[in-house]
PDB file of N, CA and C in Angstrom:
ATOM      1  N   MET A   1      25.780  -8.760 -48.317  1.00 90.00           N
ATOM      2  CA  MET A   1      25.824  -9.608 -47.216  1.00 90.00           C
ATOM      3  C   MET A   1      26.381  -8.541 -45.972  1.00 90.00           C
ATOM      4  N   GLU A   2      27.076  -7.497 -45.917  1.00 90.00           N
ATOM      5  CA  GLU A   2      27.780  -6.678 -44.977  1.00 90.00           C
ATOM      6  C   GLU A   2      26.771  -6.019 -44.525  1.00 90.00           C
ATOM      7  N   MET A   3      26.194  -5.168 -45.417  1.00 89.00           N
ATOM      8  CA  MET A   3      24.806  -4.069 -45.197  1.00 89.00           C
ATOM      9  C   MET A   3      23.792  -5.044 -44.236  1.00 89.00           C
ATOM     10  N   HIS A   4      23.635  -6.219 -44.763  1.00 90.00           N
ATOM     11  CA  HIS A   4      22.314  -6.887 -44.055  1.00 90.00           C
ATOM     12  C   HIS A   4      22.988  -7.224 -42.797  1.00 90.00           C
ATOM     13  N   LYS A   5      23.911  -7.455 -42.309  1.00 92.00           N
ATOM     14  CA  LYS A   5      24.926  -7.797 -40.955  1.00 92.00           C
ATOM     15  C   LYS A   5      25.125  -6.512 -40.260  1.00 92.00           C
ATOM     16  N   GLU A   6      25.282  -5.490 -41.079  1.00 88.00           N
ATOM     17  CA  GLU A   6      25.129  -4.143 -40.242  1.00 88.00           C
ATOM     18  C   GLU A   6      23.443  -3.807 -39.851  1.00 88.00           C
ATOM     19  N   LEU A   7      22.577  -4.324 -40.363  1.00 89.00           N
ATOM     20  CA  LEU A   7      21.159  -3.757 -40.211  1.00 89.00           C
ATOM     21  C   LEU A   7      20.524  -4.706 -39.347  1.00 89.00           C
ATOM     22  N   TYR A   8      20.773  -6.222 -39.573  1.00 89.00           N
ATOM     23  CA  TYR A   8      20.177  -7.198 -39.084  1.00 89.00           C
ATOM     24  C   TYR A   8      21.011  -7.977 -37.932  1.00 89.00           C
ATOM     25  N   GLY A   9      22.257  -7.608 -38.280  1.00 89.00           N
ATOM     26  CA  GLY A   9      23.057  -8.805 -37.211  1.00 89.00           C
ATOM     27  C   GLY A   9      23.531 -10.268 -38.032  1.00 89.00           C
ATOM     28  N   LYS A  10      23.145 -10.436 -39.268  1.00 90.00           N
ATOM     29  CA  LYS A  10      23.287 -11.727 -39.694  1.00 90.00           C
ATOM     30  C   LYS A  10      24.027 -11.325 -41.229  1.00 90.00           C
ATOM     31  N   ALA A  11      25.251 -11.989 -41.704  1.00 93.00           N
ATOM     32  CA  ALA A  11      25.723 -11.703 -43.262  1.00 93.00           C
ATOM     33  C   ALA A  11      25.172 -12.615 -44.195  1.00 93.00           C
ATOM     34  N   ILE A  12      24.015 -12.500 -44.568  1.00 91.00           N
ATOM     35  CA  ILE A  12      23.133 -13.442 -45.318  1.00 91.00           C
ATOM     36  C   ILE A  12      22.510 -12.477 -46.723  1.00 91.00           C
ATOM     37  N   VAL A  13      22.551 -13.385 -47.713  1.00 91.00           N
ATOM     38  CA  VAL A  13      21.701 -12.403 -49.096  1.00 91.00           C
ATOM     39  C   VAL A  13      20.425 -12.653 -48.600  1.00 91.00           C
ATOM     40  N   PRO A  14      19.391 -11.483 -48.496  1.00 88.00           N
ATOM     41  CA  PRO A  14      18.004 -11.387 -47.931  1.00 88.00           C
ATOM     42  C   PRO A  14      17.114 -12.326 -49.416  1.00 88.00           C
ATOM     43  N   GLU A  15      16.390 -13.012 -48.687  1.00 88.00           N
ATOM     44  CA  GLU A  15      15.525 -13.336 -50.100  1.00 88.00           C
ATOM     45  C   GLU A  15      14.908 -12.427 -50.453  1.00 88.00           C
ATOM     46  N   SER A  16      14.504 -11.521 -49.957  1.00 85.00           N
ATOM     47  CA  SER A  16      13.960  -9.919 -50.761  1.00 85.00           C
ATOM     48  C   SER A  16      14.694  -8.648 -50.185  1.00 85.00           C
ATOM     49  N   TRP A  17      14.331  -7.876 -51.400  1.00 83.00           N
ATOM     50  CA  TRP A  17      15.622  -6.412 -50.991  1.00 83.00           C
ATOM     51  C   TRP A  17      14.950  -5.880 -50.021  1.00 83.00           C
ATOM     52  N   VAL A  18      15.665  -5.449 -48.973  1.00 85.00           N
ATOM     53  CA  VAL A  18      15.491  -4.718 -47.858  1.00 85.00           C
ATOM     54  C   VAL A  18      16.229  -3.127 -47.643  1.00 85.00           C
ATOM     55  N   PHE A  19      16.830  -2.954 -48.874  1.00 86.00           N
ATOM     56  CA  PHE A  19      18.018  -2.054 -48.660  1.00 86.00           C
ATOM     57  C   PHE A  19      17.375  -0.721 -49.283  1.00 86.00           C
ATOM     58  N   ASN A  20      15.870  -0.621 -49.790  1.00 81.00           N
ATOM     59  CA  ASN A  20      15.790   0.726 -50.409  1.00 81.00           C
ATOM     60  C   ASN A  20      15.058   1.402 -49.366  1.00 81.00           C
ATOM     61  N   ASP A  21      15.938   2.724 -49.637  1.00 76.00           N
ATOM     62  CA  ASP A  21      15.377   3.793 -48.501  1.00 76.00           C
ATOM     63  C   ASP A  21      13.694   4.194 -48.319  1.00 76.00           C
ATOM     64  N   PHE A  22      13.263   3.590 -49.660  1.00 79.00           N
ATOM     65  CA  PHE A  22      11.764   4.239 -49.717  1.00 79.00           C
ATOM     66  C   PHE A  22      10.747   2.734 -49.607  1.00 79.00           C
ATOM     67  N   ARG A  23      11.407   1.810 -48.506  1.00 74.00           N
ATOM     68  CA  ARG A  23      10.767   0.767 -48.399  1.00 74.00           C
ATOM     69  C   ARG A  23      10.039   0.751 -47.035  1.00 74.00           C
ATOM     70  N   PRO A  24       8.705   0.033 -47.347  1.00 83.00           N
ATOM     71  CA  PRO A  24       8.512  -0.974 -48.874  1.00 83.00           C
ATOM     72  C   PRO A  24       7.731  -0.355 -49.387  1.00 83.00           C
ATOM     73  N   ILE A  25       7.232   0.934 -48.883  1.00 87.00           N
ATOM     74  CA  ILE A  25       6.391   1.776 -50.036  1.00 87.00           C
ATOM     75  C   ILE A  25       6.779   3.455 -49.685  1.00 87.00           C
ATOM     76  N   ALA A  26       6.239   4.022 -50.506  1.00 90.00           N
ATOM     77  CA  ALA A  26       6.678   5.652 -50.618  1.00 90.00           C
ATOM     78  C   ALA A  26       5.277   6.208 -50.933  1.00 90.00           C
ATOM     79  N   ILE A  27       4.793   7.580 -50.423  1.00 91.00           N
ATOM     80  CA  ILE A  27       3.496   7.933 -50.362  1.00 91.00           C
ATOM     81  C   ILE A  27       3.895   9.461 -51.081  1.00 91.00           C
ATOM     82  N   ARG A  28       3.434   9.665 -52.203  1.00 90.00           N
ATOM     83  CA  ARG A  28       3.537  10.832 -52.488  1.00 90.00           C
ATOM     84  C   ARG A  28       2.153  11.676 -52.625  1.00 90.00           C
ATOM     85  N   TRP A  29       2.636  13.334 -52.184  1.00 90.00           N
ATOM     86  CA  TRP A  29       1.035  13.937 -52.217  1.00 90.00           C
ATOM     87  C   TRP A  29       1.247  15.351 -53.094  1.00 90.00           C
ATOM     88  N   PHE A  30       0.022  15.887 -53.061  1.00 91.00           N
ATOM     89  CA  PHE A  30      -0.079  17.313 -53.892  1.00 91.00           C
ATOM     90  C   PHE A  30      -0.559  18.003 -53.321  1.00 91.00           C
ATOM     91  N   LYS A  31      -0.748  19.259 -53.325  1.00 90.00           N
ATOM     92  CA  LYS A  31      -1.374  20.547 -53.151  1.00 90.00           C
ATOM     93  C   LYS A  31      -2.537  20.490 -53.610  1.00 90.00           C
ATOM     94  N   ASP A  32      -3.751  20.496 -53.109  1.00 89.00           N
ATOM     95  CA  ASP A  32      -4.926  20.175 -54.218  1.00 89.00           C
ATOM     96  C   ASP A  32      -5.441  21.564 -54.028  1.00 89.00           C
ATOM     97  N   LEU A  33      -5.332  22.467 -55.487  1.00 91.00           N
ATOM     98  CA  LEU A  33      -5.083  23.853 -55.381  1.00 91.00           C
ATOM     99  C   LEU A  33      -6.796  24.204 -55.756  1.00 91.00           C
ATOM    100  N   ASN A  34      -7.098  23.503 -56.113  1.00 91.00           N
ATOM    101  CA  ASN A  34      -8.713  23.961 -56.483  1.00 91.00           C
ATOM    102  C   ASN A  34     -10.083  22.686 -55.945  1.00 91.00           C
ATOM    103  N   GLY A  35      -9.541  22.012 -54.906  1.00 87.00           N
ATOM    104  CA  GLY A  35     -10.131  21.399 -53.818  1.00 87.00           C
ATOM    105  C   GLY A  35     -11.026  19.998 -54.220  1.00 87.00           C
ATOM    106  N   ASN A  36     -11.125  19.600 -55.805  1.00 88.00           N
ATOM    107  CA  ASN A  36     -11.560  18.536 -56.222  1.00 88.00           C
ATOM    108  C   ASN A  36     -10.932  17.047 -55.849  1.00 88.00           C
ATOM    109  N   LYS A  37      -9.697  16.991 -54.984  1.00 86.00           N
ATOM    110  CA  LYS A  37      -9.313  15.782 -54.704  1.00 86.00           C
ATOM    111  C   LYS A  37      -8.790  15.318 -55.561  1.00 86.00           C
ATOM    112  N   LEU A  38      -8.312  15.632 -56.997  1.00 89.00           N
ATOM    113  CA  LEU A  38      -7.704  14.833 -57.999  1.00 89.00           C
ATOM    114  C   LEU A  38      -6.390  15.812 -58.440  1.00 89.00           C
ATOM    115  N   LEU A  39      -5.704  14.721 -58.670  1.00 91.00           N
ATOM    116  CA  LEU A  39      -4.457  15.518 -59.428  1.00 91.00           C
ATOM    117  C   LEU A  39      -4.522  15.986 -60.586  1.00 91.00           C
ATOM    118  N   ASP A  40      -4.807  17.366 -61.029  1.00 91.00           N
ATOM    119  CA  ASP A  40      -5.274  18.258 -62.185  1.00 91.00           C
ATOM    120  C   ASP A  40      -3.999  18.685 -62.999  1.00 91.00           C
ATOM    121  N   SER A  41      -4.374  18.943 -64.128  1.00 88.00           N
ATOM    122  CA  SER A  41      -3.099  19.811 -64.861  1.00 88.00           C
ATOM    123  C   SER A  41      -2.453  21.150 -64.075  1.00 88.00           C
ATOM    124  N   ILE A  42      -3.183  21.959 -63.027  1.00 90.00           N
ATOM    125  CA  ILE A  42      -2.496  22.980 -62.503  1.00 90.00           C
ATOM    126  C   ILE A  42      -2.078  22.511 -61.466  1.00 90.00           C
ATOM    127  N   GLU A  43      -1.771  21.169 -60.923  1.00 94.00           N
ATOM    128  CA  GLU A  43      -1.110  20.562 -59.811  1.00 94.00           C
ATOM    129  C   GLU A  43       0.157  19.702 -60.086  1.00 94.00           C
ATOM    130  N   SER A  44       0.797  19.496 -59.157  1.00 94.00           N
ATOM    131  CA  SER A  44       2.042  18.451 -59.515  1.00 94.00           C
ATOM    132  C   SER A  44       2.376  17.926 -58.252  1.00 94.00           C
ATOM    133  N   LEU A  45       3.006  16.630 -58.258  1.00 93.00           N
ATOM    134  CA  LEU A  45       3.188  15.856 -57.004  1.00 93.00           C
ATOM    135  C   LEU A  45       4.426  16.525 -56.596  1.00 93.00           C
ATOM    136  N   SER A  46       4.539  16.512 -55.142  1.00 91.00           N
ATOM    137  CA  SER A  46       5.501  17.237 -54.318  1.00 91.00           C
ATOM    138  C   SER A  46       6.517  16.536 -54.448  1.00 91.00           C
ATOM    139  N   GLY A  47       7.718  16.742 -54.242  1.00 89.00           N
ATOM    140  CA  GLY A  47       9.157  16.187 -54.087  1.00 89.00           C
ATOM    141  C   GLY A  47       9.039  15.256 -53.165  1.00 89.00           C
ATOM    142  N   GLN A  48       8.551  15.969 -51.774  1.00 89.00           N
ATOM    143  CA  GLN A  48       8.554  15.176 -50.615  1.00 89.00           C
ATOM    144  C   GLN A  48       7.903  14.109 -50.807  1.00 89.00           C
ATOM    145  N   ILE A  49       8.288  12.984 -49.868  1.00 91.00           N
ATOM    146  CA  ILE A  49       7.513  11.676 -49.563  1.00 91.00           C
ATOM    147  C   ILE A  49       7.418  11.322 -48.346  1.00 91.00           C
ATOM    148  N   PHE A  50       6.618  10.575 -47.948  1.00 91.00           N
ATOM    149  CA  PHE A  50       6.197   9.710 -46.830  1.00 91.00           C
ATOM    150  C   PHE A  50       6.851   8.400 -46.850  1.00 91.00           C
ATOM    151  N   HIS A  51       8.142   8.090 -46.152  1.00 93.00           N
ATOM    152  CA  HIS A  51       8.264   6.975 -46.236  1.00 93.00           C
ATOM    153  C   HIS A  51       9.377   6.475 -45.061  1.00 93.00           C
ATOM    154  N   THR A  52       9.292   4.845 -44.794  1.00 93.00           N
ATOM    155  CA  THR A  52      10.407   4.814 -43.878  1.00 93.00           C
ATOM    156  C   THR A  52      11.822   4.567 -44.150  1.00 93.00           C
ATOM    157  N   THR A  53      12.652   3.893 -43.406  1.00 92.00           N
ATOM    158  CA  THR A  53      14.061   3.828 -44.242  1.00 92.00           C
ATOM    159  C   THR A  53      14.653   2.422 -43.865  1.00 92.00           C
ATOM    160  N   SER A  54      15.566   2.123 -44.682  1.00 91.00           N
ATOM    161  CA  SER A  54      16.152   0.923 -44.056  1.00 91.00           C
ATOM    162  C   SER A  54      16.335   0.354 -42.797  1.00 91.00           C
ATOM    163  N   ASP A  55      17.045   1.364 -42.411  1.00 92.00           N
ATOM    164  CA  ASP A  55      17.673   1.453 -40.951  1.00 92.00           C
ATOM    165  C   ASP A  55      16.335   1.299 -40.073  1.00 92.00           C
ATOM    166  N   ASN A  56      15.033   2.190 -40.217  1.00 94.00           N
ATOM    167  CA  ASN A  56      13.920   1.775 -39.097  1.00 94.00           C
ATOM    168  C   ASN A  56      13.246   0.542 -39.551  1.00 94.00           C
ATOM    169  N   GLU A  57      13.059   0.156 -40.642  1.00 93.00           N
ATOM    170  CA  GLU A  57      12.591  -1.531 -40.713  1.00 93.00           C
ATOM    171  C   GLU A  57      13.299  -2.353 -40.290  1.00 93.00           C
ATOM    172  N   ALA A  58      14.699  -2.505 -40.484  1.00 94.00           N
ATOM    173  CA  ALA A  58      15.507  -3.148 -39.558  1.00 94.00           C
ATOM    174  C   ALA A  58      15.455  -3.010 -37.744  1.00 94.00           C
ATOM    175  N   GLU A  59      15.139  -1.783 -37.557  1.00 95.00           N
ATOM    176  CA  GLU A  59      15.277  -1.732 -36.043  1.00 95.00           C
ATOM    177  C   GLU A  59      13.796  -2.229 -35.499  1.00 95.00           C
ATOM    178  N   THR A  60      12.903  -1.860 -36.321  1.00 95.00           N
ATOM    179  CA  THR A  60      11.216  -2.441 -36.052  1.00 95.00           C
ATOM    180  C   THR A  60      11.451  -3.672 -35.974  1.00 95.00           C
ATOM    181  N   THR A  61      12.247  -4.914 -37.267  1.00 92.00           N
ATOM    182  CA  THR A  61      12.329  -6.039 -37.140  1.00 92.00           C
ATOM    183  C   THR A  61      12.497  -6.636 -36.082  1.00 92.00           C
ATOM    184  N   LEU A  62      13.899  -6.021 -35.631  1.00 95.00           N
ATOM    185  CA  LEU A  62      14.333  -6.474 -34.479  1.00 95.00           C
ATOM    186  C   LEU A  62      14.027  -6.193 -33.049  1.00 95.00           C
ATOM    187  N   GLY A  63      12.953  -5.350 -33.213  1.00 96.00           N
ATOM    188  CA  GLY A  63      12.222  -4.681 -31.721  1.00 96.00           C
ATOM    189  C   GLY A  63      13.303  -4.125 -31.081  1.00 96.00           C
ATOM    190  N   SER A  64      14.114  -3.289 -31.672  1.00 95.00           N
ATOM    191  CA  SER A  64      14.793  -2.028 -31.123  1.00 95.00           C
ATOM    192  C   SER A  64      14.060  -0.482 -31.590  1.00 95.00           C
ATOM    193  N   PRO A  65      14.729   0.457 -30.564  1.00 96.00           N
ATOM    194  CA  PRO A  65      14.009   1.194 -30.581  1.00 96.00           C
ATOM    195  C   PRO A  65      14.073   2.182 -31.925  1.00 96.00           C
ATOM    196  N   VAL A  66      13.297   2.616 -32.406  1.00 95.00           N
ATOM    197  CA  VAL A  66      13.342   3.140 -33.649  1.00 95.00           C
ATOM    198  C   VAL A  66      14.012   4.880 -33.739  1.00 95.00           C
ATOM    199  N   HIS A  67      15.070   5.008 -34.470  1.00 93.00           N
ATOM    200  CA  HIS A  67      15.666   6.548 -34.122  1.00 93.00           C
ATOM    201  C   HIS A  67      15.560   7.138 -35.685  1.00 93.00           C
ATOM    202  N   LEU A  68      14.414   8.420 -35.910  1.00 91.00           N
ATOM    203  CA  LEU A  68      14.134   8.932 -36.970  1.00 91.00           C
ATOM    204  C   LEU A  68      15.653   9.552 -37.556  1.00 91.00           C
ATOM    205  N   ARG A  69      16.318   9.581 -38.357  1.00 87.00           N
ATOM    206  CA  ARG A  69      17.318  10.523 -38.804  1.00 87.00           C
ATOM    207  C   ARG A  69      17.055  11.675 -39.880  1.00 87.00           C
ATOM    208  N   LEU A  70      17.813  12.273 -39.814  1.00 85.00           N
ATOM    209  CA  LEU A  70      17.684  13.666 -40.546  1.00 85.00           C
ATOM    210  C   LEU A  70      17.672  13.423 -42.317  1.00 85.00           C
ATOM    211  N   SER A  71      16.520  14.149 -42.782  1.00 85.00           N
ATOM    212  CA  SER A  71      16.031  13.751 -44.141  1.00 85.00           C
ATOM    213  C   SER A  71      16.194  15.216 -44.834  1.00 85.00           C
ATOM    214  N   HIS A  72      16.351  15.109 -45.857  1.00 82.00           N
ATOM    215  CA  HIS A  72      16.713  16.022 -47.075  1.00 82.00           C
ATOM    216  C   HIS A  72      15.213  16.456 -47.412  1.00 82.00           C
ATOM    217  N   GLY A  73      14.445  16.711 -46.807  1.00 85.00           N
ATOM    218  CA  GLY A  73      12.929  16.909 -47.143  1.00 85.00           C
ATOM    219  C   GLY A  73      11.992  16.211 -47.322  1.00 85.00           C
ATOM    220  N   CYS A  74      12.251  15.077 -47.089  1.00 89.00           N
ATOM    221  CA  CYS A  74      10.877  13.732 -47.172  1.00 89.00           C
ATOM    222  C   CYS A  74      10.614  13.748 -45.408  1.00 89.00           C
ATOM    223  N   ILE A  75       9.552  13.227 -45.413  1.00 89.00           N
ATOM    224  CA  ILE A  75       8.830  13.021 -44.279  1.00 89.00           C
ATOM    225  C   ILE A  75       9.026  11.339 -43.805  1.00 89.00           C
ATOM    226  N   HIS A  76       9.899  11.263 -42.925  1.00 90.00           N
ATOM    227  CA  HIS A  76      10.045   9.815 -42.919  1.00 90.00           C
ATOM    228  C   HIS A  76       9.145   9.578 -41.242  1.00 90.00           C
ATOM    229  N   LEU A  77       8.700   8.189 -41.568  1.00 92.00           N
ATOM    230  CA  LEU A  77       7.818   7.527 -40.563  1.00 92.00           C
ATOM    231  C   LEU A  77       8.466   6.296 -39.993  1.00 92.00           C
ATOM    232  N   LYS A  78       8.076   5.964 -39.055  1.00 94.00           N
ATOM    233  CA  LYS A  78       8.285   4.754 -37.844  1.00 94.00           C
ATOM    234  C   LYS A  78       7.345   3.798 -38.684  1.00 94.00           C
ATOM    235  N   PRO A  79       7.990   2.686 -39.232  1.00 95.00           N
ATOM    236  CA  PRO A  79       7.214   1.510 -39.781  1.00 95.00           C
ATOM    237  C   PRO A  79       6.179   1.312 -38.839  1.00 95.00           C
ATOM    238  N   ASN A  80       5.785   1.373 -37.794  1.00 95.00           N
ATOM    239  CA  ASN A  80       4.565   0.884 -37.040  1.00 95.00           C
ATOM    240  C   ASN A  80       3.582   1.839 -37.199  1.00 95.00           C
ATOM    241  N   ASP A  81       4.199   3.312 -37.248  1.00 94.00           N
ATOM    242  CA  ASP A  81       3.138   4.367 -37.288  1.00 94.00           C
ATOM    243  C   ASP A  81       2.725   4.134 -38.930  1.00 94.00           C
ATOM    244  N   ARG A  82       3.648   3.890 -39.806  1.00 93.00           N
ATOM    245  CA  ARG A  82       3.171   3.741 -41.392  1.00 93.00           C
ATOM    246  C   ARG A  82       1.706   2.674 -41.070  1.00 93.00           C
ATOM    247  N   ASN A  83       2.347   1.940 -40.656  1.00 94.00           N
ATOM    248  CA  ASN A  83       1.343   0.789 -40.721  1.00 94.00           C
ATOM    249  C   ASN A  83      -0.148   1.327 -40.299  1.00 94.00           C
ATOM    250  N   ARG A  84      -0.135   1.934 -38.861  1.00 94.00           N
ATOM    251  CA  ARG A  84      -1.221   2.447 -38.228  1.00 94.00           C
ATOM    252  C   ARG A  84      -2.321   3.151 -38.907  1.00 94.00           C
ATOM    253  N   LEU A  85      -1.192   4.299 -39.817  1.00 93.00           N
ATOM    254  CA  LEU A  85      -2.134   5.268 -40.863  1.00 93.00           C
ATOM    255  C   LEU A  85      -2.618   4.472 -42.239  1.00 93.00           C
ATOM    256  N   PHE A  86      -2.027   3.564 -42.676  1.00 91.00           N
ATOM    257  CA  PHE A  86      -2.764   2.590 -43.444  1.00 91.00           C
ATOM    258  C   PHE A  86      -3.965   2.245 -42.980  1.00 91.00           C
ATOM    259  N   ALA A  87      -3.661   1.775 -41.807  1.00 94.00           N
ATOM    260  CA  ALA A  87      -5.042   0.705 -41.292  1.00 94.00           C
ATOM    261  C   ALA A  87      -6.155   1.854 -41.307  1.00 94.00           C
ATOM    262  N   ILE A  88      -5.786   2.915 -40.908  1.00 93.00           N
ATOM    263  CA  ILE A  88      -6.484   3.886 -40.494  1.00 93.00           C
ATOM    264  C   ILE A  88      -7.308   4.564 -41.899  1.00 93.00           C
ATOM    265  N   GLY A  89      -6.692   4.361 -43.009  1.00 92.00           N
ATOM    266  CA  GLY A  89      -7.101   4.947 -44.241  1.00 92.00           C
ATOM    267  C   GLY A  89      -6.141   6.349 -44.658  1.00 92.00           C
ATOM    268  N   ALA A  90      -5.442   6.287 -43.857  1.00 91.00           N
ATOM    269  CA  ALA A  90      -4.628   7.728 -44.039  1.00 91.00           C
ATOM    270  C   ALA A  90      -4.148   8.241 -45.187  1.00 91.00           C
ATOM    271  N   PHE A  91      -3.904   6.875 -46.148  1.00 90.00           N
ATOM    272  CA  PHE A  91      -3.150   6.979 -47.394  1.00 90.00           C
ATOM    273  C   PHE A  91      -3.930   6.743 -48.453  1.00 90.00           C
ATOM    274  N   LYS A  92      -5.189   6.584 -48.125  1.00 89.00           N
ATOM    275  CA  LYS A  92      -6.259   6.623 -49.738  1.00 89.00           C
ATOM    276  C   LYS A  92      -5.894   7.541 -50.206  1.00 89.00           C
ATOM    277  N   ARG A  93      -6.572   7.363 -51.480  1.00 84.00           N
ATOM    278  CA  ARG A  93      -6.566   8.836 -52.720  1.00 84.00           C
ATOM    279  C   ARG A  93      -7.631   9.326 -52.141  1.00 84.00           C
ATOM    280  N   GLY A  94      -7.441  10.731 -52.308  1.00 82.00           N
ATOM    281  CA  GLY A  94      -8.230  11.667 -51.931  1.00 82.00           C
ATOM    282  C   GLY A  94      -8.628  12.078 -50.434  1.00 82.00           C
ATOM    283  N   THR A  95      -7.532  11.423 -49.642  1.00 87.00           N
ATOM    284  CA  THR A  95      -7.821  11.654 -48.285  1.00 87.00           C
ATOM    285  C   THR A  95      -6.896  13.202 -48.070  1.00 87.00           C
ATOM    286  N   SER A  96      -7.379  13.855 -47.178  1.00 85.00           N
ATOM    287  CA  SER A  96      -6.856  15.413 -46.967  1.00 85.00           C
ATOM    288  C   SER A  96      -5.724  15.381 -45.840  1.00 85.00           C
ATOM    289  N   PHE A  97      -5.008  16.015 -45.959  1.00 83.00           N
ATOM    290  CA  PHE A  97      -3.931  16.193 -44.103  1.00 83.00           C
ATOM    291  C   PHE A  97      -3.615  17.376 -44.447  1.00 83.00           C
ATOM    292  N   THR A  98      -3.401  17.949 -42.723  1.00 80.00           N
ATOM    293  CA  THR A  98      -2.951  19.104 -42.474  1.00 80.00           C
ATOM    294  C   THR A  98      -1.521  19.488 -42.301  1.00 80.00           C
ATOM    295  N   VAL A  99      -1.134  19.954 -42.723  1.00 75.00           N
ATOM    296  CA  VAL A  99       0.611  20.156 -42.076  1.00 75.00           C
ATOM    297  C   VAL A  99       0.546  21.248 -40.881  1.00 75.00           C
ATOM    298  N   HIS A 100       0.976  20.624 -39.927  1.00 78.00           N
ATOM    299  CA  HIS A 100       1.041  21.589 -38.813  1.00 78.00           C
ATOM    300  C   HIS A 100       2.623  22.328 -38.170  1.00 78.00           C
ATOM    301  N   GLN A 101       2.737  23.349 -37.627  1.00 78.00           N
ATOM    302  CA  GLN A 101       3.571  24.135 -37.344  1.00 78.00           C
ATOM    303  C   GLN A 101       4.786  23.071 -36.237  1.00 78.00           C
ATOM    304  N   TYR A 102       5.749  23.211 -36.390  1.00 77.00           N
ATOM    305  CA  TYR A 102       6.896  22.257 -35.368  1.00 77.00           C
ATOM    306  C   TYR A 102       6.049  22.639 -33.911  1.00 77.00           C
ATOM    307  N   HIS A 103       6.128  23.448 -33.395  1.00 81.00           N
ATOM    308  CA  HIS A 103       5.513  23.498 -31.572  1.00 81.00           C
ATOM    309  C   HIS A 103       4.262  22.594 -31.813  1.00 81.00           C
ATOM    310  N   GLU A 104       3.550  22.544 -32.711  1.00 82.00           N
ATOM    311  CA  GLU A 104       1.985  21.540 -32.720  1.00 82.00           C
ATOM    312  C   GLU A 104       2.717  20.008 -32.154  1.00 82.00           C
ATOM    313  N   ARG A 105       2.024  19.581 -31.442  1.00 74.00           N
ATOM    314  CA  ARG A 105       2.220  18.253 -31.295  1.00 74.00           C
ATOM    315  C   ARG A 105       0.922  17.218 -31.536  1.00 74.00           C
ATOM    316  N   TYR A 106       0.994  16.236 -32.307  1.00 68.00           N
ATOM    317  CA  TYR A 106       0.059  15.368 -32.284  1.00 68.00           C
ATOM    318  C   TYR A 106      -0.667  14.405 -31.188  1.00 68.00           C
ATOM    319  N   LYS A 107      -1.842  14.390 -30.639  1.00 70.00           N
ATOM    320  CA  LYS A 107      -2.378  13.858 -29.499  1.00 70.00           C
ATOM    321  C   LYS A 107      -3.042  12.840 -30.217  1.00 70.00           C
ATOM    322  N   ALA A 108      -2.984  11.624 -29.724  1.00 65.00           N
ATOM    323  CA  ALA A 108      -3.559  10.322 -30.012  1.00 65.00           C
ATOM    324  C   ALA A 108      -5.006  10.302 -29.244  1.00 65.00           C
ATOM    325  N   ASN A 109      -6.350   9.819 -29.588  1.00 60.00           N
ATOM    326  CA  ASN A 109      -7.053   9.620 -29.256  1.00 60.00           C
ATOM    327  C   ASN A 109      -7.348   8.268 -28.106  1.00 60.00           C
TER     328      ASN A 109
END
């Protein structure tokens, strides 16, 4: 109840669990060494995960600005960005993505 009050401003027991740092979904990826878009025996899932956080889910639900916090290796997403990426099929199995350098910026169409 204390954590819910801290995140959402109401001291209640939520109907569903909202405190998982990988909520509501986490996306793992792998480097496709042979280019066949399948996770083969020569490849392994990365320890990095694309995910939102409980704090960011609460901020989005409350209509507050979303503040991405430090990660120890994962790739944090804002909940609305995650939803948009799902909507355009970015997390479909077999979809490739490119990792850019820090100084490069994303430009929306």
